[in-house]
Amino acid sequence: MKRSLGYGAAMRLNKAMPALVLLCGMLAAPARAETVQLLALGDSLTQGYGLIEQDGFVPQLRAWLEERGHDVRIVNGGVSGDTTAGGLSRVDWSLTPEIQGMIVTLGGNDLLRALSPEVSRANLEGILQAAEAKGVEVLLVGMQAPGNYGPEFKQSFDAIYPELAERFDTVYAPSFFAGILPEGGTPQDATEFMQADGIHPNAEGVTRVVEALGPSVEELIARIEDAD
């Protein structure tokens, strides 16, 4: 003959049931993916020069990614006026332990100062070496020199980014301005998307930049998630 539970034992079991159900549900549910941690290492284009904070590159990129279901945190490592040398000088301490991926957008100020392409290449190489040493995936964003520096300078500078991307096996995007400039164009060809200085994109320009560059950032995130 089966023994029935006493009143007190039955009451204790009934009270425990909701907690048991919740625990079972938590164990059965798939683990939530952790937030992907990115660093955007760049100059004023990354920093958001001339724009209110939410219109800058990093906030707009974060919002674009979140709309597509990505749980991501992006550290704004943009410093206005920075060269590739400046990026190299701070990359090591900028790559804190939680950073899993880095977007590198540097070289524009090297061009404005007419620095030797060999110097820019060496600095970018050092940045990629630092990322490689720490196991950080990279999206390298390319840049093209204007024609007024001469064909030899332009050829040397333009080759830096695709060659380093191939050597270090990074994700590669040919141009930061791909979303607002025709191929081979200059900022003067898209004045409606530029600020008055003709160098930095306005809020609408940044939106277009993000739409064009976003898929490359998603590729970077996929690499990070596949490696986990």
GROMACS .gro file of N, CA and C in nm, residues 66-213:
model
  444
   66GLU      N    1   2.306   4.676  -3.352
   66GLU     CA    2   2.202   4.632  -3.260
   66GLU      C    3   2.071   4.608  -3.332
   67GLU      N    4   2.040   4.690  -3.433
   67GLU     CA    5   1.918   4.670  -3.512
   67GLU      C    6   1.921   4.536  -3.585
   68ARG      N    7   2.040   4.484  -3.607
   68ARG     CA    8   2.056   4.356  -3.677
   68ARG      C    9   2.083   4.241  -3.581
   69GLY      N   10   2.056   4.264  -3.454
   69GLY     CA   11   2.061   4.156  -3.357
   69GLY      C   12   2.196   4.129  -3.293
   70HIS      N   13   2.292   4.219  -3.312
   70HIS     CA   14   2.424   4.197  -3.254
   70HIS      C   15   2.433   4.264  -3.116
   71ASP      N   16   2.480   4.188  -3.018
   71ASP     CA   17   2.505   4.242  -2.885
   71ASP      C   18   2.652   4.285  -2.881
   72VAL      N   19   2.676   4.414  -2.894
   72VAL     CA   20   2.812   4.461  -2.914
   72VAL      C   21   2.840   4.588  -2.834
   73ARG      N   22   2.961   4.598  -2.784
   73ARG     CA   23   3.010   4.720  -2.720
   73ARG      C   24   3.129   4.768  -2.800
   74ILE      N   25   3.129   4.897  -2.837
   74ILE     CA   26   3.239   4.953  -2.916
   74ILE      C   27   3.305   5.065  -2.838
   75VAL      N   28   3.432   5.049  -2.809
   75VAL     CA   29   3.509   5.154  -2.743
   75VAL      C   30   3.555   5.253  -2.849
   76ASN      N   31   3.523   5.382  -2.828
   76ASN     CA   32   3.562   5.485  -2.923
   76ASN      C   33   3.708   5.523  -2.898
   77GLY      N   34   3.797   5.468  -2.979
   77GLY     CA   35   3.940   5.497  -2.969
   77GLY      C   36   3.984   5.594  -3.077
   78GLY      N   37   3.896   5.685  -3.115
   78GLY     CA   38   3.930   5.787  -3.215
   78GLY      C   39   3.990   5.909  -3.149
   79VAL      N   40   4.102   5.956  -3.202
   79VAL     CA   41   4.169   6.076  -3.151
   79VAL      C   42   4.187   6.173  -3.268
   80SER      N   43   4.124   6.288  -3.257
   80SER     CA   44   4.130   6.386  -3.366
   80SER      C   45   4.274   6.426  -3.395
   81GLY      N   46   4.311   6.424  -3.522
   81GLY     CA   47   4.445   6.462  -3.563
   81GLY      C   48   4.547   6.350  -3.557
   82ASP      N   49   4.506   6.232  -3.514
   82ASP     CA   50   4.602   6.123  -3.495
   82ASP      C   51   4.653   6.067  -3.628
   83THR      N   52   4.779   6.030  -3.628
   83THR     CA   53   4.843   5.964  -3.743
   83THR      C   54   4.857   5.815  -3.713
   84THR      N   55   4.910   5.741  -3.809
   84THR     CA   56   4.937   5.599  -3.783
   84THR      C   57   5.038   5.584  -3.670
   85ALA      N   58   5.130   5.678  -3.658
   85ALA     CA   59   5.229   5.674  -3.548
   85ALA      C   60   5.159   5.688  -3.414
   86GLY      N   61   5.061   5.779  -3.405
   86GLY     CA   62   4.986   5.795  -3.282
   86GLY      C   63   4.909   5.670  -3.247
   87GLY      N   64   4.848   5.607  -3.349
   87GLY     CA   65   4.777   5.483  -3.325
   87GLY      C   66   4.868   5.374  -3.274
   88LEU      N   67   4.987   5.365  -3.331
   88LEU     CA   68   5.084   5.265  -3.287
   88LEU      C   69   5.127   5.290  -3.143
   89SER      N   70   5.142   5.416  -3.106
   89SER     CA   71   5.190   5.449  -2.971
   89SER      C   72   5.090   5.412  -2.862
   90ARG      N   73   4.962   5.401  -2.897
   90ARG     CA   74   4.861   5.373  -2.795
   90ARG      C   75   4.786   5.243  -2.813
   91VAL      N   76   4.820   5.168  -2.917
   91VAL     CA   77   4.743   5.047  -2.943
   91VAL      C   78   4.760   4.943  -2.833
   92ASP      N   79   4.879   4.931  -2.779
   92ASP     CA   80   4.903   4.825  -2.681
   92ASP      C   81   4.816   4.843  -2.557
   93TRP      N   82   4.814   4.964  -2.501
   93TRP     CA   83   4.732   4.984  -2.381
   93TRP      C   84   4.584   5.001  -2.413
   94SER      N   85   4.553   5.029  -2.541
   94SER     CA   86   4.411   5.037  -2.579
   94SER      C   87   4.348   4.898  -2.591
   95LEU      N   88   4.430   4.798  -2.622
   95LEU     CA   89   4.380   4.662  -2.635
   95LEU      C   90   4.375   4.596  -2.496
   96THR      N   91   4.280   4.639  -2.417
   96THR     CA   92   4.260   4.583  -2.284
   96THR      C   93   4.211   4.439  -2.296
   97PRO      N   94   4.222   4.359  -2.189
   97PRO     CA   95   4.197   4.215  -2.200
   97PRO      C   96   4.061   4.175  -2.256
   98GLU      N   97   3.958   4.259  -2.236
   98GLU     CA   98   3.825   4.219  -2.283
   98GLU      C   99   3.804   4.244  -2.432
   99ILE      N  100   3.891   4.321  -2.497
   99ILE     CA  101   3.874   4.352  -2.639
   99ILE      C  102   3.898   4.229  -2.724
  100GLN      N  103   3.801   4.199  -2.811
  100GLN     CA  104   3.808   4.082  -2.898
  100GLN      C  105   3.833   4.118  -3.045
  101GLY      N  106   3.799   4.238  -3.083
  101GLY     CA  107   3.814   4.280  -3.221
  101GLY      C  108   3.847   4.427  -3.230
  102MET      N  109   3.916   4.467  -3.337
  102MET     CA  110   3.957   4.606  -3.353
  102MET      C  111   3.931   4.653  -3.497
  103ILE      N  112   3.870   4.771  -3.508
  103ILE     CA  113   3.850   4.837  -3.637
  103ILE      C  114   3.958   4.944  -3.648
  104VAL      N  115   4.042   4.935  -3.750
  104VAL     CA  116   4.152   5.030  -3.767
  104VAL      C  117   4.121   5.122  -3.884
  105THR      N  118   4.108   5.251  -3.852
  105THR     CA  119   4.081   5.353  -3.954
  105THR      C  120   4.181   5.466  -3.935
  106LEU      N  121   4.299   5.449  -3.989
  106LEU     CA  122   4.406   5.548  -3.974
  106LEU      C  123   4.478   5.567  -4.108
  107GLY      N  124   4.535   5.685  -4.124
  107GLY     CA  125   4.612   5.713  -4.245
  107GLY      C  126   4.579   5.846  -4.309
  108GLY      N  127   4.460   5.900  -4.278
  108GLY     CA  128   4.420   6.026  -4.339
  108GLY      C  129   4.510   6.141  -4.300
  109ASN      N  130   4.552   6.146  -4.175
  109ASN     CA  131   4.640   6.254  -4.132
  109ASN      C  132   4.782   6.235  -4.180
  110ASP      N  133   4.820   6.111  -4.207
  110ASP     CA  134   4.950   6.086  -4.272
  110ASP      C  135   4.950   6.152  -4.410
  111LEU      N  136   4.837   6.138  -4.481
  111LEU     CA  137   4.826   6.198  -4.613
  111LEU      C  138   4.829   6.351  -4.606
  112LEU      N  139   4.755   6.406  -4.510
  112LEU     CA  140   4.752   6.552  -4.497
  112LEU      C  141   4.890   6.608  -4.467
  113ARG      N  142   4.974   6.530  -4.402
  113ARG     CA  143   5.110   6.573  -4.369
  113ARG      C  144   5.213   6.525  -4.470
  114ALA      N  145   5.166   6.455  -4.573
  114ALA     CA  146   5.253   6.402  -4.678
  114ALA      C  147   5.365   6.316  -4.620
  115LEU      N  148   5.331   6.235  -4.520
  115LEU     CA  149   5.431   6.144  -4.463
  115LEU      C  150   5.463   6.033  -4.563
  116SER      N  151   5.583   5.982  -4.554
  116SER     CA  152   5.627   5.877  -4.644
  116SER      C  153   5.538   5.754  -4.632
  117PRO      N  154   5.496   5.695  -4.744
  117PRO     CA  155   5.417   5.572  -4.736
  117PRO      C  156   5.488   5.460  -4.661
  118GLU      N  157   5.621   5.458  -4.668
  118GLU     CA  158   5.697   5.355  -4.597
  118GLU      C  159   5.678   5.369  -4.445
  119VAL      N  160   5.670   5.494  -4.398
  119VAL     CA  161   5.649   5.519  -4.255
  119VAL      C  162   5.509   5.475  -4.215
  120SER      N  163   5.410   5.511  -4.295
  120SER     CA  164   5.272   5.471  -4.266
  120SER      C  165   5.259   5.319  -4.265
  121ARG      N  166   5.321   5.254  -4.359
  121ARG     CA  167   5.316   5.108  -4.366
  121ARG      C  168   5.375   5.045  -4.239
  122ALA      N  169   5.490   5.095  -4.198
  122ALA     CA  170   5.556   5.038  -4.079
  122ALA      C  171   5.469   5.056  -3.955
  123ASN      N  172   5.405   5.171  -3.943
  123ASN     CA  173   5.320   5.196  -3.827
  123ASN      C  174   5.198   5.104  -3.826
  124LEU      N  175   5.133   5.092  -3.940
  124LEU     CA  176   5.016   5.004  -3.949
  124LEU      C  177   5.055   4.859  -3.926
  125GLU      N  178   5.170   4.822  -3.976
  125GLU     CA  179   5.221   4.686  -3.952
  125GLU      C  180   5.238   4.661  -3.802
  126GLY      N  181   5.293   4.761  -3.731
  126GLY     CA  182   5.309   4.748  -3.587
  126GLY      C  183   5.176   4.734  -3.514
  127ILE      N  184   5.075   4.807  -3.560
  127ILE     CA  185   4.941   4.797  -3.500
  127ILE      C  186   4.885   4.657  -3.519
  128LEU      N  187   4.901   4.602  -3.638
  128LEU     CA  188   4.849   4.469  -3.666
  128LEU      C  189   4.928   4.362  -3.591
  129GLN      N  190   5.055   4.384  -3.573
  129GLN     CA  191   5.136   4.290  -3.494
  129GLN      C  192   5.091   4.288  -3.348
  130ALA      N  193   5.058   4.407  -3.295
  130ALA     CA  194   5.009   4.415  -3.157
  130ALA      C  195   4.878   4.338  -3.142
  131ALA      N  196   4.788   4.353  -3.239
  131ALA     CA  197   4.661   4.280  -3.235
  131ALA      C  198   4.685   4.130  -3.245
  132GLU      N  199   4.773   4.090  -3.334
  132GLU     CA  200   4.803   3.948  -3.353
  132GLU      C  201   4.859   3.887  -3.224
  133ALA      N  202   4.946   3.961  -3.157
  133ALA     CA  203   5.007   3.911  -3.034
  133ALA      C  204   4.904   3.888  -2.924
  134LYS      N  205   4.795   3.965  -2.928
  134LYS     CA  206   4.692   3.953  -2.824
  134LYS      C  207   4.572   3.871  -2.871
  135GLY      N  208   4.581   3.814  -2.989
  135GLY     CA  209   4.471   3.731  -3.038
  135GLY      C  210   4.346   3.808  -3.072
  136VAL      N  211   4.362   3.933  -3.116
  136VAL     CA  212   4.250   4.021  -3.147
  136VAL      C  213   4.225   4.021  -3.298
  137GLU      N  214   4.102   3.993  -3.338
  137GLU     CA  215   4.065   4.000  -3.480
  137GLU      C  216   4.059   4.146  -3.524
  138VAL      N  217   4.088   4.171  -3.653
  138VAL     CA  218   4.098   4.309  -3.702
  138VAL      C  219   4.018   4.329  -3.830
  139LEU      N  220   3.953   4.444  -3.838
  139LEU     CA  221   3.900   4.497  -3.964
  139LEU      C  222   3.988   4.615  -4.001
  140LEU      N  223   4.062   4.604  -4.111
  140LEU     CA  224   4.148   4.712  -4.158
  140LEU      C  225   4.073   4.789  -4.267
  141VAL      N  226   4.053   4.918  -4.242
  141VAL     CA  227   3.981   5.003  -4.337
  141VAL      C  228   4.083   5.080  -4.420
  142GLY      N  229   4.077   5.062  -4.551
  142GLY     CA  230   4.176   5.121  -4.639
  142GLY      C  231   4.153   5.268  -4.667
  143MET      N  232   4.248   5.325  -4.736
  143MET     CA  233   4.244   5.466  -4.772
  143MET      C  234   4.326   5.485  -4.899
  144GLN      N  235   4.286   5.581  -4.979
  144GLN     CA  236   4.355   5.607  -5.105
  144GLN      C  237   4.412   5.749  -5.106
  145ALA      N  238   4.534   5.762  -5.157
  145ALA     CA  239   4.600   5.893  -5.165
  145ALA      C  240   4.544   5.972  -5.283
  146PRO      N  241   4.537   6.104  -5.270
  146PRO     CA  242   4.496   6.186  -5.384
  146PRO      C  243   4.604   6.186  -5.491
  147GLY      N  244   4.564   6.221  -5.613
  147GLY     CA  245   4.659   6.216  -5.724
  147GLY      C  246   4.763   6.325  -5.723
  148ASN      N  247   4.743   6.431  -5.643
  148ASN     CA  248   4.835   6.544  -5.649
  148ASN      C  249   4.971   6.514  -5.586
  149TYR      N  250   4.984   6.399  -5.517
  149TYR     CA  251   5.114   6.361  -5.463
  149TYR      C  252   5.201   6.291  -5.567
  150GLY      N  253   5.145   6.264  -5.681
  150GLY     CA  254   5.220   6.196  -5.787
  150GLY      C  255   5.187   6.048  -5.791
  151PRO      N  256   5.203   5.986  -5.908
  151PRO     CA  257   5.164   5.846  -5.926
  151PRO      C  258   5.244   5.749  -5.840
  152GLU      N  259   5.373   5.776  -5.819
  152GLU     CA  260   5.454   5.683  -5.741
  152GLU      C  261   5.411   5.681  -5.595
  153PHE      N  262   5.387   5.801  -5.538
  153PHE     CA  263   5.340   5.811  -5.399
  153PHE      C  264   5.205   5.741  -5.386
  154LYS      N  265   5.114   5.771  -5.479
  154LYS     CA  266   4.978   5.713  -5.471
  154LYS      C  267   4.983   5.561  -5.480
  155GLN      N  268   5.062   5.510  -5.571
  155GLN     CA  269   5.070   5.365  -5.586
  155GLN      C  270   5.125   5.300  -5.459
  156SER      N  271   5.228   5.360  -5.399
  156SER     CA  272   5.288   5.305  -5.278
  156SER      C  273   5.191   5.310  -5.161
  157PHE      N  274   5.121   5.424  -5.146
  157PHE     CA  275   5.030   5.438  -5.033
  157PHE      C  276   4.909   5.348  -5.048
  158ASP      N  277   4.847   5.349  -5.165
  158ASP     CA  278   4.724   5.273  -5.186
  158ASP      C  279   4.745   5.122  -5.165
  159ALA      N  280   4.868   5.076  -5.191
  159ALA     CA  281   4.896   4.933  -5.179
  159ALA      C  282   4.911   4.886  -5.035
  160ILE      N  283   4.932   4.981  -4.942
  160ILE     CA  284   4.959   4.944  -4.803
  160ILE      C  285   4.849   4.856  -4.745
  161TYR      N  286   4.725   4.900  -4.758
  161TYR     CA  287   4.614   4.837  -4.686
  161TYR      C  288   4.580   4.697  -4.738
  162PRO      N  289   4.560   4.680  -4.869
  162PRO     CA  290   4.527   4.543  -4.914
  162PRO      C  291   4.642   4.445  -4.889
  163GLU      N  292   4.766   4.493  -4.901
  163GLU     CA  293   4.879   4.402  -4.880
  163GLU      C  294   4.891   4.360  -4.733
  164LEU      N  295   4.874   4.455  -4.641
  164LEU     CA  296   4.881   4.420  -4.500
  164LEU      C  297   4.761   4.335  -4.458
  165ALA      N  298   4.644   4.364  -4.514
  165ALA     CA  299   4.526   4.283  -4.483
  165ALA      C  300   4.547   4.138  -4.523
  166GLU      N  301   4.608   4.117  -4.639
  166GLU     CA  302   4.635   3.980  -4.685
  166GLU      C  303   4.741   3.914  -4.598
  167ARG      N  304   4.846   3.989  -4.566
  167ARG     CA  305   4.956   3.933  -4.486
  167ARG      C  306   4.910   3.890  -4.347
  168PHE      N  307   4.826   3.973  -4.283
  168PHE     CA  308   4.782   3.944  -4.147
  168PHE      C  309   4.646   3.877  -4.142
  169ASP      N  310   4.589   3.846  -4.257
  169ASP     CA  311   4.459   3.779  -4.266
  169ASP      C  312   4.351   3.854  -4.188
  170THR      N  313   4.341   3.984  -4.212
  170THR     CA  314   4.237   4.064  -4.148
  170THR      C  315   4.115   4.073  -4.239
  171VAL      N  316   4.003   4.113  -4.182
  171VAL     CA  317   3.892   4.157  -4.265
  171VAL      C  318   3.935   4.290  -4.328
  172TYR      N  319   3.895   4.313  -4.452
  172TYR     CA  320   3.941   4.433  -4.522
  172TYR      C  321   3.826   4.505  -4.588
  173ALA      N  322   3.819   4.636  -4.565
  173ALA     CA  323   3.724   4.723  -4.634
  173ALA      C  324   3.805   4.827  -4.709
  174PRO      N  325   3.788   4.843  -4.838
  174PRO     CA  326   3.876   4.929  -4.918
  174PRO      C  327   3.876   5.076  -4.880
  175SER      N  328   3.761   5.129  -4.832
  175SER     CA  329   3.756   5.273  -4.808
  175SER      C  330   3.653   5.308  -4.701
  176PHE      N  331   3.688   5.399  -4.612
  176PHE     CA  332   3.594   5.450  -4.512
  176PHE      C  333   3.480   5.525  -4.580
  177PHE      N  334   3.509   5.590  -4.693
  177PHE     CA  335   3.411   5.675  -4.760
  177PHE      C  336   3.332   5.604  -4.869
  178ALA      N  337   3.337   5.471  -4.872
  178ALA     CA  338   3.271   5.398  -4.980
  178ALA      C  339   3.122   5.428  -4.990
  179GLY      N  340   3.059   5.460  -4.878
  179GLY     CA  341   2.915   5.483  -4.881
  179GLY      C  342   2.872   5.617  -4.936
  180ILE      N  343   2.968   5.710  -4.950
  180ILE     CA  344   2.929   5.845  -4.995
  180ILE      C  345   3.006   5.895  -5.116
  181LEU      N  346   3.109   5.823  -5.158
  181LEU     CA  347   3.188   5.868  -5.271
  181LEU      C  348   3.182   5.768  -5.385
  182PRO      N  349   3.176   5.816  -5.507
  182PRO     CA  350   3.191   5.725  -5.621
  182PRO      C  351   3.332   5.669  -5.623
  183GLU      N  352   3.351   5.554  -5.685
  183GLU     CA  353   3.484   5.494  -5.691
  183GLU      C  354   3.583   5.592  -5.753
  184GLY      N  355   3.692   5.614  -5.682
  184GLY     CA  356   3.793   5.708  -5.731
  184GLY      C  357   3.759   5.853  -5.704
  185GLY      N  358   3.646   5.879  -5.633
  185GLY     CA  359   3.605   6.016  -5.608
  185GLY      C  360   3.675   6.075  -5.487
  186THR      N  361   3.653   6.202  -5.465
  186THR     CA  362   3.710   6.274  -5.352
  186THR      C  363   3.595   6.334  -5.271
  187PRO      N  364   3.621   6.379  -5.147
  187PRO     CA  365   3.514   6.441  -5.068
  187PRO      C  366   3.444   6.555  -5.140
  188GLN      N  367   3.511   6.621  -5.233
  188GLN     CA  368   3.449   6.730  -5.308
  188GLN      C  369   3.338   6.680  -5.400
  189ASP      N  370   3.336   6.549  -5.425
  189ASP     CA  371   3.232   6.491  -5.511
  189ASP      C  372   3.104   6.458  -5.435
  190ALA      N  373   3.104   6.480  -5.304
  190ALA     CA  374   2.986   6.446  -5.223
  190ALA      C  375   2.965   6.552  -5.116
  191THR      N  376   2.960   6.677  -5.159
  191THR     CA  377   2.953   6.787  -5.062
  191THR      C  378   2.827   6.783  -4.976
  192GLU      N  379   2.717   6.725  -5.028
  192GLU     CA  380   2.593   6.722  -4.949
  192GLU      C  381   2.605   6.630  -4.828
  193PHE      N  382   2.707   6.542  -4.828
  193PHE     CA  383   2.726   6.450  -4.717
  193PHE      C  384   2.847   6.487  -4.631
  194MET      N  385   2.905   6.605  -4.658
  194MET     CA  386   3.025   6.646  -4.586
  194MET      C  387   2.998   6.771  -4.503
  195GLN      N  388   3.076   6.787  -4.397
  195GLN     CA  389   3.072   6.910  -4.321
  195GLN      C  390   3.138   7.022  -4.401
  196ALA      N  391   3.130   7.143  -4.349
  196ALA     CA  392   3.181   7.259  -4.423
  196ALA      C  393   3.330   7.251  -4.452
  197ASP      N  394   3.404   7.173  -4.371
  197ASP     CA  395   3.549   7.164  -4.395
  197ASP      C  396   3.583   7.076  -4.515
  198GLY      N  397   3.485   7.004  -4.568
  198GLY     CA  398   3.508   6.920  -4.685
  198GLY      C  399   3.589   6.795  -4.657
  199ILE      N  400   3.613   6.765  -4.529
  199ILE     CA  401   3.695   6.649  -4.491
  199ILE      C  402   3.614   6.546  -4.413
  200HIS      N  403   3.530   6.596  -4.322
  200HIS     CA  404   3.456   6.508  -4.233
  200HIS      C  405   3.311   6.495  -4.276
  201PRO      N  406   3.256   6.373  -4.272
  201PRO     CA  407   3.115   6.357  -4.310
  201PRO      C  408   3.021   6.418  -4.207
  202ASN      N  409   2.907   6.466  -4.255
  202ASN     CA  410   2.802   6.513  -4.165
  202ASN      C  411   2.723   6.392  -4.114
  203ALA      N  412   2.616   6.417  -4.038
  203ALA     CA  413   2.541   6.307  -3.978
  203ALA      C  414   2.486   6.212  -4.084
  204GLU      N  415   2.430   6.267  -4.192
  204GLU     CA  416   2.377   6.181  -4.299
  204GLU      C  417   2.491   6.107  -4.368
  205GLY      N  418   2.604   6.173  -4.383
  205GLY     CA  419   2.720   6.107  -4.442
  205GLY      C  420   2.766   5.989  -4.358
  206VAL      N  421   2.769   6.008  -4.226
  206VAL     CA  422   2.809   5.899  -4.137
  206VAL      C  423   2.711   5.782  -4.149
  207THR      N  424   2.582   5.813  -4.160
  207THR     CA  425   2.483   5.707  -4.177
  207THR      C  426   2.514   5.622  -4.300
  208ARG      N  427   2.550   5.688  -4.409
  208ARG     CA  428   2.584   5.616  -4.532
  208ARG      C  429   2.716   5.539  -4.518
  209VAL      N  430   2.812   5.599  -4.448
  209VAL     CA  431   2.939   5.530  -4.420
  209VAL      C  432   2.913   5.401  -4.345
  210VAL      N  433   2.829   5.409  -4.241
  210VAL     CA  434   2.799   5.293  -4.158
  210VAL      C  435   2.727   5.185  -4.239
  211GLU      N  436   2.634   5.224  -4.324
  211GLU     CA  437   2.560   5.127  -4.405
  211GLU      C  438   2.653   5.051  -4.499
  212ALA      N  439   2.755   5.120  -4.550
  212ALA     CA  440   2.850   5.055  -4.641
  212ALA      C  441   2.953   4.971  -4.566
  213LEU      N  442   2.997   5.020  -4.450
  213LEU     CA  443   3.102   4.953  -4.374
  213LEU      C  444   3.046   4.845  -4.281
   0.00000   0.00000   0.00000
